[in-house]
Amino acid sequence: VSARLPRIGDDDFYDAELHRLRPHLRAAAAVRPGDRVLDIGCGTGQTARDAARDAPGGHVAGVDRSAPMLRRARRLTRRAGLRSVRYVHADAQRHRFPPGRFDVALSRFGVMFFADPPAAFANVARALRPGARLALMVWQAPEHNAWVAAFRGALAPGATPSAAGGAFSLADPAVTRPLLAGAGFSGITFTDVREPVYYGPDRDAAVGAVLSLREPRDLLAAQDGRAARRAGRRLRDLLAAHETPGGVFLDARSWIVTATLGPPA
Ligand SMILES: C[S@@+](CC[C@H](N)C(=O)[O-])C[C@H]1O[C@@H](n2cnc3c(N)ncnc32)[C@H](O)[C@@H]1O
């Protein structure tokens, strides 16, 4: 299936899905030559590779708890010829990073899943030098992210929404700000990023892309033949309604959260 998923250049589907968001995090992280960078929940590593390109003479550590993601990350990084990226298979919440090691910590949608967020951000803070920068991309609330409700609405209207937790756990600045402050960060800012997510060049590609995602696939699999066919048609109609000459896009909103480790200057 993955070979048929929408891609942009050599990017994986997830990278293609987020391609309109990519420059926002890269600009916010403002990685510079020589920087030592920590990418938290780096997945298959696109943001770690971006950081490596922005930090000649520096060093990037991507940490993720998923071995298959890191296998893919290592392969893509070798293919890109980037030698300054190292991947660490660990839980970022508890891994013992070298203290004070990094100048920048960044993450694209990799910091919302900690079992104990205060402990996790305190652990990240210990890995940073005083004055180090933090740049995170996190989803805003589900009601600002059309893709969340749209797929569920098309595939299983009336189904109980799955627990919001997880992906949206840092959507509320009133939660995220004290969490980061408690870990020792200051100068915490939230920037509203309104960029849509991409599902492919046309409605047919987009149907395949959406059904490669776990929740939509499970919603469809839970239905019998006729109901499943109707649900499939509703999904296709939904995606057709979002088809543009540039491809199929659904509205999305995320935050870029930036902060500095230590007391305000
Ligand atoms: C939505 S994916 C984002 C991946 C990547 N940042 C990207 O944008 O391509 C979330 C990632 O965070 C990782 N993750 C979640 N909790 C983690 C933890 N406690 N420690 C390390 N990685 C974690 C997952 O394994 C997954 O790869």
Coordinates of C-alpha atoms and ligand atoms in Angstrom, one line a residue:
V1 CA 0.0 0.0 0.0
S2 CA 2.7 2.5 1.0
A3 CA 4.1 2.6 -2.5
R4 CA 0.8 4.0 -3.7
L5 CA 0.4 6.6 -1.0
P6 CA 0.8 10.2 -2.0
R7 CA 4.3 11.4 -1.8
I8 CA 6.2 14.5 -2.6
G9 CA 9.6 13.9 -3.9
D10 CA 11.3 11.3 -1.7
D11 CA 9.1 12.1 1.3
D12 CA 7.0 9.6 3.1
F13 CA 3.2 10.0 3.1
Y14 CA 3.2 11.6 6.6
D15 CA 5.8 14.1 5.4
A16 CA 3.7 14.8 2.3
E17 CA 0.5 15.2 4.5
L18 CA 2.3 17.8 6.5
H19 CA 4.3 19.5 3.8
R20 CA 2.6 22.9 4.2
L21 CA 3.4 22.9 7.9
R22 CA 7.1 22.0 7.5
P23 CA 8.5 25.5 6.9
H24 CA 6.8 26.9 10.0
L25 CA 8.6 24.6 12.4
R26 CA 11.9 24.9 10.5
A27 CA 11.7 28.7 10.8
A28 CA 10.7 28.7 14.4
A29 CA 13.5 26.3 15.4
A30 CA 16.0 28.6 13.6
V31 CA 18.7 26.0 13.9
R32 CA 22.1 27.5 13.2
P33 CA 25.5 26.2 12.1
G34 CA 27.1 24.2 14.9
D35 CA 23.9 23.7 16.9
R36 CA 23.4 20.5 18.9
V37 CA 19.8 19.6 18.3
L38 CA 17.4 17.1 20.0
D39 CA 14.4 16.0 17.9
I40 CA 11.8 14.5 20.3
G41 CA 9.6 11.8 18.9
C42 CA 11.4 12.2 15.6
G43 CA 9.5 9.3 13.8
T44 CA 11.0 8.8 10.4
G45 CA 13.2 11.8 10.9
Q46 CA 12.3 14.5 8.4
T47 CA 12.6 17.3 10.9
A48 CA 15.9 15.8 12.2
R49 CA 17.3 15.9 8.7
D50 CA 16.1 19.5 8.2
A51 CA 17.9 20.4 11.4
A52 CA 21.1 18.6 10.2
R53 CA 21.0 20.6 7.0
D54 CA 20.6 23.8 9.0
A55 CA 23.4 22.9 11.4
P56 CA 26.6 22.2 9.4
G57 CA 29.3 21.4 12.0
G58 CA 26.6 20.6 14.5
H59 CA 24.9 17.4 15.6
V60 CA 21.3 16.1 15.7
A61 CA 19.9 13.4 18.0
G62 CA 16.5 12.0 17.1
V63 CA 14.8 10.1 19.8
D64 CA 11.8 7.9 19.3
R65 CA 10.3 4.9 21.1
S66 CA 9.3 3.1 17.8
A67 CA 12.0 0.8 16.4
P68 CA 10.3 0.6 12.9
M69 CA 10.1 4.4 12.6
L70 CA 13.8 4.6 13.5
R71 CA 14.8 1.9 11.0
R72 CA 13.1 4.0 8.3
A73 CA 14.6 7.2 9.6
R74 CA 18.1 5.7 9.5
R75 CA 17.6 4.5 5.9
L76 CA 16.3 7.9 4.7
T77 CA 19.1 9.7 6.5
R78 CA 21.8 7.5 4.9
R79 CA 20.1 8.0 1.5
A80 CA 20.2 11.8 2.1
G81 CA 23.9 11.5 2.9
L82 CA 23.6 13.2 6.2
R83 CA 26.2 12.0 8.7
S84 CA 25.5 14.3 11.7
V85 CA 22.3 12.6 12.7
R86 CA 22.1 9.9 15.3
Y87 CA 18.9 8.1 16.3
V88 CA 18.2 6.9 19.8
H89 CA 15.6 4.2 20.5
A90 CA 14.2 5.3 23.8
D91 CA 11.3 6.8 25.7
A92 CA 12.1 10.6 25.7
Q93 CA 10.3 10.9 29.1
R94 CA 12.8 8.9 31.0
H95 CA 15.9 8.4 28.7
R96 CA 19.1 9.7 30.4
F97 CA 20.4 12.2 27.9
P98 CA 23.8 13.8 28.6
P99 CA 22.9 16.7 30.8
G100 CA 23.1 20.2 29.3
R101 CA 24.0 18.7 25.9
F102 CA 21.7 20.4 23.5
D103 CA 21.3 24.0 22.2
V104 CA 17.8 23.3 20.6
A105 CA 15.0 20.9 21.2
L106 CA 12.3 20.6 18.6
S107 CA 9.4 18.3 17.8
R108 CA 6.8 18.0 15.2
F109 CA 3.8 16.3 16.8
G110 CA 6.0 14.1 18.9
V111 CA 5.5 15.5 22.4
M112 CA 1.7 15.0 23.0
F113 CA 1.8 11.3 24.0
F114 CA 3.8 11.3 27.3
A115 CA 2.4 9.2 30.1
D116 CA 3.7 11.8 32.6
P117 CA 4.1 15.2 30.8
P118 CA 5.7 17.1 33.7
A119 CA 8.3 14.4 34.1
A120 CA 8.9 14.3 30.4
F121 CA 9.5 18.0 29.9
A122 CA 11.7 18.1 33.0
N123 CA 13.7 15.3 31.4
V124 CA 14.0 17.2 28.2
A125 CA 15.0 20.4 30.1
R126 CA 17.9 18.5 31.8
A127 CA 19.2 17.6 28.4
L128 CA 19.4 21.3 27.4
R129 CA 22.0 23.9 28.2
P130 CA 20.8 27.1 30.0
G131 CA 19.4 29.4 27.3
A132 CA 18.6 26.6 24.9
R133 CA 15.6 27.0 22.6
L134 CA 12.5 24.9 22.4
A135 CA 10.3 24.8 19.3
L136 CA 7.3 22.4 19.3
M137 CA 4.5 21.9 16.8
V138 CA 1.4 20.5 18.4
W139 CA -2.2 20.2 17.2
Q140 CA -4.8 22.7 18.2
A141 CA -8.2 21.4 19.4
P142 CA -10.1 18.9 17.3
E143 CA -12.8 21.5 16.4
H144 CA -10.1 23.5 14.5
N145 CA -8.9 20.4 12.6
A146 CA -11.4 19.5 10.0
W147 CA -9.6 16.2 9.2
V148 CA -10.4 14.7 12.6
A149 CA -14.2 15.0 12.4
A150 CA -14.5 14.8 8.7
F151 CA -13.2 11.2 8.3
R152 CA -15.2 10.0 11.3
G153 CA -18.3 11.8 10.0
A154 CA -18.0 10.2 6.6
L155 CA -17.1 6.7 7.6
A156 CA -19.2 6.3 10.7
P157 CA -21.7 9.1 11.3
G158 CA -23.1 8.9 14.8
A159 CA -20.1 6.9 16.1
T160 CA -18.8 8.1 19.5
P161 CA -15.7 10.2 18.9
S162 CA -12.6 8.6 20.2
A163 CA -11.0 10.0 23.3
A164 CA -9.6 13.4 22.5
G165 CA -6.4 12.9 24.7
G166 CA -3.3 11.9 22.8
A167 CA -2.8 14.0 19.8
F168 CA -4.6 17.0 21.3
S169 CA -3.2 16.9 24.8
L170 CA -1.2 20.1 24.3
A171 CA -3.9 22.0 22.4
D172 CA -4.8 24.3 25.2
P173 CA -2.2 27.0 26.0
A174 CA -3.6 27.2 29.5
V175 CA -2.4 23.6 29.9
T176 CA 0.8 23.8 27.9
R177 CA 2.2 27.1 29.3
P178 CA 2.3 26.0 33.0
L179 CA 3.6 22.6 32.0
L180 CA 6.6 24.2 30.2
A181 CA 7.1 26.8 32.9
G182 CA 7.1 24.0 35.5
A183 CA 10.0 22.4 33.6
G184 CA 12.0 25.6 33.8
F185 CA 11.2 27.3 30.4
S186 CA 10.4 31.0 30.0
G187 CA 9.4 33.3 27.2
I188 CA 6.7 30.8 26.1
T189 CA 5.0 31.9 22.9
F190 CA 2.2 30.3 20.9
T191 CA 1.9 31.0 17.2
D192 CA -1.3 30.0 15.3
V193 CA -0.4 28.0 12.2
R194 CA -3.3 27.6 9.7
E195 CA -2.1 25.3 7.1
P196 CA -4.1 22.5 5.6
V197 CA -3.1 18.8 5.5
Y198 CA -2.6 17.1 2.2
Y199 CA -4.1 13.7 1.2
G200 CA -3.0 13.4 -2.4
P201 CA -3.2 14.8 -5.9
D202 CA -6.9 13.7 -6.4
R203 CA -9.9 12.1 -4.6
D204 CA -8.9 8.5 -5.5
A205 CA -5.4 8.9 -4.2
A206 CA -6.8 10.6 -1.1
V207 CA -9.2 7.7 -0.4
G208 CA -6.3 5.3 -0.3
A209 CA -4.3 7.7 1.9
V210 CA -7.1 8.2 4.4
L211 CA -7.7 4.4 4.6
S212 CA -4.0 3.9 5.3
L213 CA -4.6 5.7 8.6
R214 CA -5.5 3.5 11.6
E215 CA -8.8 5.1 12.9
P216 CA -10.5 5.5 9.4
R217 CA -9.4 1.9 8.5
D218 CA -10.8 0.5 11.8
L219 CA -14.1 2.5 11.3
L220 CA -14.6 1.0 7.9
A221 CA -13.5 -2.5 8.9
A222 CA -16.2 -2.5 11.7
Q223 CA -19.0 -2.3 9.1
D224 CA -20.5 -5.0 7.0
G225 CA -20.4 -5.2 3.2
R226 CA -23.2 -2.7 2.1
A227 CA -22.7 -0.3 5.0
A228 CA -18.9 -0.3 4.3
R229 CA -19.5 0.4 0.6
R230 CA -21.8 3.3 1.5
A231 CA -19.2 4.6 4.0
G232 CA -16.5 4.3 1.3
R233 CA -18.7 6.4 -1.1
R234 CA -19.3 9.0 1.6
L235 CA -15.5 9.3 2.2
R236 CA -14.9 9.6 -1.6
D237 CA -17.5 12.4 -1.8
L238 CA -16.0 14.2 1.1
L239 CA -12.6 14.1 -0.4
A240 CA -13.9 15.2 -3.8
A241 CA -15.4 18.2 -2.1
H242 CA -11.9 19.2 -0.9
E243 CA -10.2 18.5 -4.2
T244 CA -8.3 21.6 -5.7
P245 CA -6.1 21.9 -8.7
G246 CA -3.2 21.4 -6.2
G247 CA -4.6 18.3 -4.6
V248 CA -6.9 17.3 -1.8
F249 CA -6.4 19.4 1.4
L250 CA -8.4 19.6 4.7
D251 CA -8.2 22.5 7.0
A252 CA -5.9 22.1 10.0
R253 CA -4.6 24.3 12.8
S254 CA -1.6 23.8 14.9
W255 CA 0.5 25.8 17.4
I256 CA 4.1 26.5 17.2
V257 CA 5.3 26.8 20.8
T258 CA 8.6 28.4 21.5
A259 CA 10.4 28.9 24.7
T260 CA 13.9 29.3 26.3
L261 CA 15.3 27.2 29.1
G262 CA 15.9 29.3 32.2
P263 CA 14.6 32.4 33.8
P264 CA 13.7 35.4 31.6
A265 CA 16.7 37.3 30.3
Ligands
LIG1 C1 2.8 11.7 15.2 S1 4.3 11.0 15.2 C2 5.4 12.3 14.6 C3 6.7 11.8 14.1 C4 7.7 12.9 13.6 N1 7.9 13.9 14.7 C5 7.2 13.5 12.4 O1 6.7 14.7 12.4 O2 7.4 12.9 11.3 C6 4.7 10.9 16.9 C7 6.0 10.2 17.2 O3 6.3 10.3 18.6 C8 6.8 9.1 19.1 N2 6.7 9.1 20.5 C9 5.5 9.2 21.2 N3 5.8 9.2 22.6 C10 7.1 9.1 22.7 C11 8.0 9.0 23.8 N4 7.6 9.0 25.1 N5 9.4 8.9 23.6 C12 9.8 8.8 22.3 N6 9.0 8.9 21.2 C13 7.7 9.0 21.4 C14 6.1 8.1 18.3 O4 6.7 6.8 18.4 C15 5.9 8.7 17.0 O5 7.0 8.3 16.1

